[in-house]
mmCIF file of C-alpha atoms and ligand atoms in Angstrom:
data_model
loop_
_atom_site.group_PDB
_atom_site.id
_atom_site.type_symbol
_atom_site.label_atom_id
_atom_site.label_comp_id
_atom_site.label_asym_id
_atom_site.label_seq_id
_atom_site.Cartn_x
_atom_site.Cartn_y
_atom_site.Cartn_z
ATOM 1 C CA MET A 1 -0.364 -0.360 0.249
ATOM 2 C CA ARG A 2 1.320 3.377 -1.163
ATOM 3 C CA GLN A 3 0.825 6.139 1.932
ATOM 4 C CA PRO A 4 -0.856 9.343 0.203
ATOM 5 C CA ILE A 5 1.455 12.375 0.356
ATOM 6 C CA ILE A 6 -0.198 15.667 0.090
ATOM 7 C CA ALA A 7 2.490 18.344 0.008
ATOM 8 C CA GLY A 8 1.818 22.272 -0.688
ATOM 9 C CA ASN A 9 4.171 24.462 -2.845
ATOM 10 C CA TRP A 10 3.805 27.973 -1.199
ATOM 11 C CA LYS A 11 5.353 29.211 -4.336
ATOM 12 C CA MET A 12 7.188 32.909 -3.630
ATOM 13 C CA ASN A 13 3.939 33.769 -1.536
ATOM 14 C CA GLY A 14 3.591 34.685 2.317
ATOM 15 C CA SER A 15 4.861 36.561 5.007
ATOM 16 C CA ARG A 16 6.302 35.476 8.300
ATOM 17 C CA ALA A 17 2.775 36.646 10.052
ATOM 18 C CA SER A 18 0.823 34.419 6.923
ATOM 19 C CA THR A 19 3.011 32.094 7.577
ATOM 20 C CA LYS A 20 3.082 31.801 11.152
ATOM 21 C CA GLU A 21 -1.421 32.340 10.428
ATOM 22 C CA LEU A 22 -1.091 29.569 8.020
ATOM 23 C CA LEU A 23 0.564 26.861 9.958
ATOM 24 C CA ASP A 24 -1.724 27.445 13.184
ATOM 25 C CA GLY A 25 -4.444 27.066 11.157
ATOM 26 C CA LEU A 26 -2.704 23.592 9.928
ATOM 27 C CA MET A 27 -1.725 22.316 13.402
ATOM 28 C CA ALA A 28 -5.221 22.926 14.354
ATOM 29 C CA GLY A 29 -6.683 20.749 12.026
ATOM 30 C CA ILE A 30 -4.048 17.709 11.389
ATOM 31 C CA ASP A 31 -5.322 15.334 13.795
ATOM 32 C CA GLU A 32 -8.514 14.568 11.730
ATOM 33 C CA VAL A 33 -5.893 13.412 8.938
ATOM 34 C CA LYS A 34 -5.698 10.093 8.937
ATOM 35 C CA THR A 35 -3.398 8.467 6.961
ATOM 36 C CA ALA A 36 -1.780 10.820 4.607
ATOM 37 C CA GLU A 37 1.483 11.906 4.979
ATOM 38 C CA VAL A 38 1.399 15.433 4.912
ATOM 39 C CA ALA A 39 4.329 18.420 3.782
ATOM 40 C CA VAL A 40 4.629 21.981 3.142
ATOM 41 C CA CYS A 41 7.194 23.222 0.695
ATOM 42 C CA ALA A 42 8.152 27.085 2.026
ATOM 43 C CA PRO A 43 10.297 29.676 0.784
ATOM 44 C CA PHE A 44 13.719 29.561 1.705
ATOM 45 C CA VAL A 45 13.872 32.434 4.144
ATOM 46 C CA TYR A 46 10.991 31.097 6.092
ATOM 47 C CA LEU A 47 12.026 27.840 6.425
ATOM 48 C CA ALA A 48 13.274 28.347 10.083
ATOM 49 C CA GLU A 49 9.750 29.344 11.122
ATOM 50 C CA VAL A 50 8.374 26.713 9.611
ATOM 51 C CA ARG A 51 10.906 24.338 11.392
ATOM 52 C CA ALA A 52 9.937 26.222 14.793
ATOM 53 C CA GLN A 53 6.812 25.579 14.524
ATOM 54 C CA LEU A 54 6.351 22.399 13.100
ATOM 55 C CA SER A 55 8.853 20.388 14.912
ATOM 56 C CA GLY A 56 7.343 17.848 16.886
ATOM 57 C CA THR A 57 3.689 17.665 14.825
ATOM 58 C CA PRO A 58 3.272 15.280 12.094
ATOM 59 C CA ILE A 59 3.946 17.507 9.156
ATOM 60 C CA PHE A 60 7.067 17.592 7.250
ATOM 61 C CA TRP A 61 8.804 20.602 5.500
ATOM 62 C CA GLY A 62 10.602 20.864 2.574
ATOM 63 C CA ALA A 63 11.994 23.761 -0.117
ATOM 64 C CA GLN A 64 11.238 24.377 -3.659
ATOM 65 C CA ASN A 65 14.408 24.561 -5.496
ATOM 66 C CA LEU A 66 18.029 23.652 -4.676
ATOM 67 C CA SER A 67 21.475 24.119 -5.888
ATOM 68 C CA HIS A 68 23.364 21.144 -7.999
ATOM 69 C CA GLU A 69 26.250 22.494 -6.220
ATOM 70 C CA GLU A 70 27.430 21.432 -2.834
ATOM 71 C CA LYS A 71 28.855 24.108 -1.353
ATOM 72 C CA GLY A 72 31.108 27.356 -2.753
ATOM 73 C CA ALA A 73 31.446 30.513 -4.582
ATOM 74 C CA PHE A 74 27.404 30.547 -6.351
ATOM 75 C CA THR A 75 26.204 33.634 -5.144
ATOM 76 C CA GLY A 76 22.867 33.437 -4.493
ATOM 77 C CA GLU A 77 22.323 29.686 -4.205
ATOM 78 C CA ILE A 78 21.096 27.600 -1.531
ATOM 79 C CA ALA A 79 22.590 23.942 -0.880
ATOM 80 C CA ALA A 80 21.414 20.574 -0.111
ATOM 81 C CA SER A 81 23.111 20.464 3.347
ATOM 82 C CA MET A 82 21.563 24.313 4.256
ATOM 83 C CA LEU A 83 18.292 22.289 3.781
ATOM 84 C CA LEU A 84 19.441 19.482 6.070
ATOM 85 C CA ASP A 85 20.487 21.902 8.424
ATOM 86 C CA PHE A 86 16.493 22.762 8.795
ATOM 87 C CA ASP A 87 15.538 19.572 9.380
ATOM 88 C CA CYS A 88 13.660 19.657 5.169
ATOM 89 C CA LYS A 89 12.564 16.400 4.410
ATOM 90 C CA TYR A 90 11.661 17.135 0.836
ATOM 91 C CA VAL A 91 12.957 19.242 -1.883
ATOM 92 C CA ILE A 92 10.914 20.111 -5.309
ATOM 93 C CA VAL A 93 12.750 19.590 -8.490
ATOM 94 C CA GLY A 94 12.056 20.678 -11.781
ATOM 95 C CA HIS A 95 9.023 22.399 -11.304
ATOM 96 C CA SER A 96 7.716 23.707 -14.787
ATOM 97 C CA GLU A 97 8.018 27.128 -13.607
ATOM 98 C CA ARG A 98 12.181 26.629 -12.854
ATOM 99 C CA ARG A 99 12.239 25.010 -16.170
ATOM 100 C CA SER A 100 10.297 27.315 -18.547
ATOM 101 C CA LEU A 101 11.524 30.340 -16.412
ATOM 102 C CA TYR A 102 14.662 29.889 -15.469
ATOM 103 C CA GLY A 103 16.127 27.536 -18.054
ATOM 104 C CA GLU A 104 16.395 24.331 -15.863
ATOM 105 C CA ASP A 105 17.029 21.572 -18.307
ATOM 106 C CA ASP A 106 16.604 17.695 -17.780
ATOM 107 C CA ASN A 107 20.632 17.010 -17.206
ATOM 108 C CA LEU A 108 20.502 20.196 -14.361
ATOM 109 C CA VAL A 109 16.851 19.077 -12.800
ATOM 110 C CA THR A 110 19.140 15.561 -12.306
ATOM 111 C CA LYS A 111 22.381 17.019 -11.147
ATOM 112 C CA LYS A 112 19.331 18.780 -8.709
ATOM 113 C CA TYR A 113 18.110 15.413 -7.957
ATOM 114 C CA ALA A 114 21.211 13.754 -7.631
ATOM 115 C CA VAL A 115 22.789 16.012 -4.936
ATOM 116 C CA ALA A 116 19.113 15.920 -3.073
ATOM 117 C CA HIS A 117 19.437 12.109 -2.960
ATOM 118 C CA ARG A 118 23.253 12.043 -2.115
ATOM 119 C CA SER A 119 22.698 14.078 0.879
ATOM 120 C CA GLY A 120 19.316 12.630 2.276
ATOM 121 C CA LEU A 121 16.378 14.795 0.963
ATOM 122 C CA THR A 122 13.888 13.475 -0.673
ATOM 123 C CA PRO A 123 13.442 15.018 -4.009
ATOM 124 C CA ILE A 124 9.386 15.367 -5.616
ATOM 125 C CA LEU A 125 10.465 15.331 -9.269
ATOM 126 C CA CYS A 126 7.938 17.256 -11.482
ATOM 127 C CA VAL A 127 6.932 16.680 -14.880
ATOM 128 C CA GLY A 128 4.388 17.602 -17.488
ATOM 129 C CA GLU A 129 3.906 18.571 -21.027
ATOM 130 C CA THR A 130 2.401 22.105 -22.241
ATOM 131 C CA LEU A 131 -0.674 22.170 -23.666
ATOM 132 C CA GLU A 132 0.959 22.672 -26.907
ATOM 133 C CA GLU A 133 2.432 19.336 -26.449
ATOM 134 C CA ARG A 134 -0.724 18.044 -25.240
ATOM 135 C CA GLU A 135 -2.362 19.144 -28.336
ATOM 136 C CA LYS A 136 0.727 17.757 -30.714
ATOM 137 C CA GLY A 137 -0.283 14.434 -28.529
ATOM 138 C CA VAL A 138 3.408 14.442 -27.301
ATOM 139 C CA THR A 139 2.179 14.180 -23.863
ATOM 140 C CA GLU A 140 3.853 10.582 -23.036
ATOM 141 C CA ASP A 141 6.941 11.534 -24.892
ATOM 142 C CA VAL A 142 7.412 14.381 -22.926
ATOM 143 C CA VAL A 143 6.940 12.680 -19.613
ATOM 144 C CA ALA A 144 9.182 9.567 -20.651
ATOM 145 C CA ARG A 145 11.969 12.306 -21.363
ATOM 146 C CA GLN A 146 11.657 14.101 -18.044
ATOM 147 C CA ILE A 147 11.672 11.000 -16.371
ATOM 148 C CA ASN A 148 14.344 8.593 -18.363
ATOM 149 C CA ALA A 149 16.602 11.356 -17.915
ATOM 150 C CA VAL A 150 16.842 10.815 -14.180
ATOM 151 C CA MET A 151 16.109 7.045 -13.867
ATOM 152 C CA ASN A 152 18.487 6.435 -17.231
ATOM 153 C CA THR A 153 21.304 8.698 -15.619
ATOM 154 C CA LEU A 154 20.725 7.785 -11.457
ATOM 155 C CA GLY A 155 18.902 4.303 -11.585
ATOM 156 C CA ALA A 156 15.440 3.517 -11.223
ATOM 157 C CA SER A 157 16.029 2.556 -7.524
ATOM 158 C CA VAL A 158 17.549 5.886 -6.822
ATOM 159 C CA LEU A 159 14.493 7.143 -9.019
ATOM 160 C CA GLY A 160 12.071 4.627 -6.282
ATOM 161 C CA GLU A 161 13.220 7.148 -3.180
ATOM 162 C CA GLY A 162 12.203 10.032 -4.511
ATOM 163 C CA VAL A 163 8.496 11.037 -5.265
ATOM 164 C CA ILE A 164 7.001 11.930 -9.227
ATOM 165 C CA ALA A 165 4.050 14.684 -9.574
ATOM 166 C CA TYR A 166 2.685 14.782 -12.694
ATOM 167 C CA GLU A 167 2.186 18.543 -13.480
ATOM 168 C CA PRO A 168 0.393 19.106 -16.461
ATOM 169 C CA VAL A 169 1.778 22.525 -17.320
ATOM 170 C CA TRP A 170 -1.635 23.817 -18.618
ATOM 171 C CA ALA A 171 -3.403 23.172 -15.607
ATOM 172 C CA ILE A 172 -1.281 24.880 -13.524
ATOM 173 C CA GLY A 173 -2.780 28.014 -11.598
ATOM 174 C CA THR A 174 -5.414 27.981 -14.378
ATOM 175 C CA GLY A 175 -8.074 26.600 -12.557
ATOM 176 C CA MET A 176 -8.234 23.739 -15.811
ATOM 177 C CA THR A 177 -7.615 20.875 -13.544
ATOM 178 C CA ALA A 178 -6.635 17.816 -15.770
ATOM 179 C CA THR A 179 -9.682 14.945 -15.554
ATOM 180 C CA PRO A 180 -9.048 12.331 -13.242
ATOM 181 C CA GLU A 181 -9.364 10.219 -16.190
ATOM 182 C CA GLN A 182 -6.776 12.781 -18.042
ATOM 183 C CA ALA A 183 -4.176 12.204 -15.181
ATOM 184 C CA GLN A 184 -4.546 8.626 -14.428
ATOM 185 C CA GLU A 185 -3.826 8.212 -17.762
ATOM 186 C CA VAL A 186 -0.340 9.766 -17.298
ATOM 187 C CA HIS A 187 -0.023 8.184 -14.079
ATOM 188 C CA ALA A 188 -0.812 4.789 -15.250
ATOM 189 C CA PHE A 189 1.875 5.353 -18.321
ATOM 190 C CA ILE A 190 4.535 6.888 -15.872
ATOM 191 C CA ARG A 191 4.056 3.339 -13.548
ATOM 192 C CA ARG A 192 4.452 1.772 -16.832
ATOM 193 C CA LEU A 193 7.610 3.654 -17.753
ATOM 194 C CA ILE A 194 9.435 2.361 -14.745
ATOM 195 C CA ALA A 195 7.782 -0.861 -14.479
ATOM 196 C CA GLU A 196 9.972 -1.515 -17.839
ATOM 197 C CA LYS A 197 12.890 -0.926 -15.467
ATOM 198 C CA ASP A 198 12.283 -2.291 -12.007
ATOM 199 C CA ALA A 199 8.961 -3.701 -11.535
ATOM 200 C CA HIS A 200 9.284 -2.902 -7.323
ATOM 201 C CA VAL A 201 10.102 0.638 -8.148
ATOM 202 C CA SER A 202 6.937 1.196 -10.370
ATOM 203 C CA ASP A 203 4.813 -0.649 -7.489
ATOM 204 C CA ASN A 204 6.198 1.445 -4.419
ATOM 205 C CA ILE A 205 6.659 5.072 -5.941
ATOM 206 C CA ARG A 206 4.278 7.833 -4.969
ATOM 207 C CA LEU A 207 2.869 9.797 -8.221
ATOM 208 C CA GLN A 208 1.305 12.587 -7.387
ATOM 209 C CA TYR A 209 -1.200 15.429 -9.179
ATOM 210 C CA GLY A 210 -0.754 18.883 -9.516
ATOM 211 C CA GLY A 211 -2.618 21.634 -11.111
ATOM 212 C CA SER A 212 -5.294 23.328 -9.710
ATOM 213 C CA MET A 213 -6.223 20.658 -7.500
ATOM 214 C CA ASN A 214 -8.487 22.187 -4.631
ATOM 215 C CA ALA A 215 -11.050 21.130 -1.850
ATOM 216 C CA GLY A 216 -13.724 20.802 -4.736
ATOM 217 C CA ASN A 217 -12.081 18.270 -7.114
ATOM 218 C CA ALA A 218 -9.423 16.345 -4.707
ATOM 219 C CA ALA A 219 -11.527 13.460 -3.759
ATOM 220 C CA GLU A 220 -12.266 12.253 -7.446
ATOM 221 C CA LEU A 221 -8.281 12.943 -8.969
ATOM 222 C CA LEU A 222 -7.141 10.923 -5.583
ATOM 223 C CA ALA A 223 -10.066 8.249 -6.186
ATOM 224 C CA MET A 224 -7.583 7.002 -9.430
ATOM 225 C CA GLU A 225 -5.866 3.991 -8.781
ATOM 226 C CA ASP A 226 -2.057 5.464 -9.709
ATOM 227 C CA ILE A 227 -2.826 8.959 -8.022
ATOM 228 C CA ASP A 228 -1.299 8.665 -4.514
ATOM 229 C CA GLY A 229 -1.358 12.404 -3.676
ATOM 230 C CA GLY A 230 -1.140 15.871 -4.593
ATOM 231 C CA LEU A 231 1.269 18.781 -5.069
ATOM 232 C CA ILE A 232 -1.080 21.983 -4.310
ATOM 233 C CA GLY A 233 -0.281 25.495 -5.198
ATOM 234 C CA GLY A 234 -3.037 28.050 -4.770
ATOM 235 C CA ALA A 235 -4.995 25.971 -2.606
ATOM 236 C CA SER A 236 -2.198 24.953 -0.200
ATOM 237 C CA LEU A 237 -2.128 28.693 0.912
ATOM 238 C CA LYS A 238 -5.287 28.704 2.871
ATOM 239 C CA ALA A 239 -5.540 26.289 5.898
ATOM 240 C CA GLU A 240 -8.915 24.869 5.401
ATOM 241 C CA ASP A 241 -8.630 23.959 1.572
ATOM 242 C CA PHE A 242 -5.268 22.282 2.561
ATOM 243 C CA LEU A 243 -6.721 20.540 5.431
ATOM 244 C CA SER A 244 -9.794 19.562 3.422
ATOM 245 C CA ILE A 245 -7.563 17.917 0.575
ATOM 246 C CA CYS A 246 -5.577 16.195 3.260
ATOM 247 C CA ARG A 247 -8.658 14.776 4.164
ATOM 248 C CA ALA A 248 -9.969 13.970 1.059
ATOM 249 C CA ALA A 249 -6.504 11.838 0.720
ATOM 250 C CA GLY A 250 -7.292 9.946 4.058
HETATM 251 P P1 LIG B 301 -1.947 25.604 -8.666
HETATM 252 O O1 LIG B 301 -2.117 24.295 -7.405
HETATM 253 O O2 LIG B 301 -1.841 26.596 -8.331
HETATM 254 O O3 LIG B 301 -2.406 25.000 -9.976
HETATM 255 O O4 LIG B 301 -0.277 24.707 -8.545
HETATM 256 C C1 LIG B 301 0.393 23.517 -8.728
HETATM 257 C C2 LIG B 301 1.467 23.713 -8.854
HETATM 258 O O5 LIG B 301 2.780 24.094 -9.230
HETATM 259 C C3 LIG B 301 2.331 23.162 -7.364
HETATM 260 O O6 LIG B 301 3.359 22.855 -7.690
#
């Protein structure tokens, strides 16, 4: 049985005050989440506050990005070891916003995955096609390329120690959620792709859906066989909405 995992990706939102209020709200309701694992991926500068507030609670935390270098003269970058210093469990790698706005290609994403994994963080690898790619019928090619970059370089068992988030780019922040069937189809494809290399990893790896998941549509997405959780953007910024998604996961 794969334990469902719901993670909030706060992106570049919030303040110290709103972070505290959001975490207070999450802690007040977390006991009603029975089986799902819950995590929040905060902006770097709030990780100290997140750690202080969430230590000793069932909620895990992580970051949204990291450097592919371990340390040194890389102005403005944040190393895996620094995230571990703040007890991060997770780090998002290869989010489509990083790929499209900051030029992160499969090669760089693979290096980031490698350094995160080697350091003991659990990477959440984001993959997904643009609307243009979906309309051209190349969704599976794109997702396979993004996953194979990591799987063929680092091996299926290393991939299996992370989480994969399928986030169709056209569904992110648009309110245009993939239908449960559309999402399930790609999740099943991802599992088949991994099964070609390692059946055990394919059975056990957790696959999240991301893209306009909210309190209203989470249950039907999470009910699909190969959808093991969600990576939530906008709806993770309101405690009640995020908790409602967590409860839908179990
Ligand atoms: P939204 O939930 O705001 O569409 O964002 C999804 C996402 O990008 C999570 O990483």
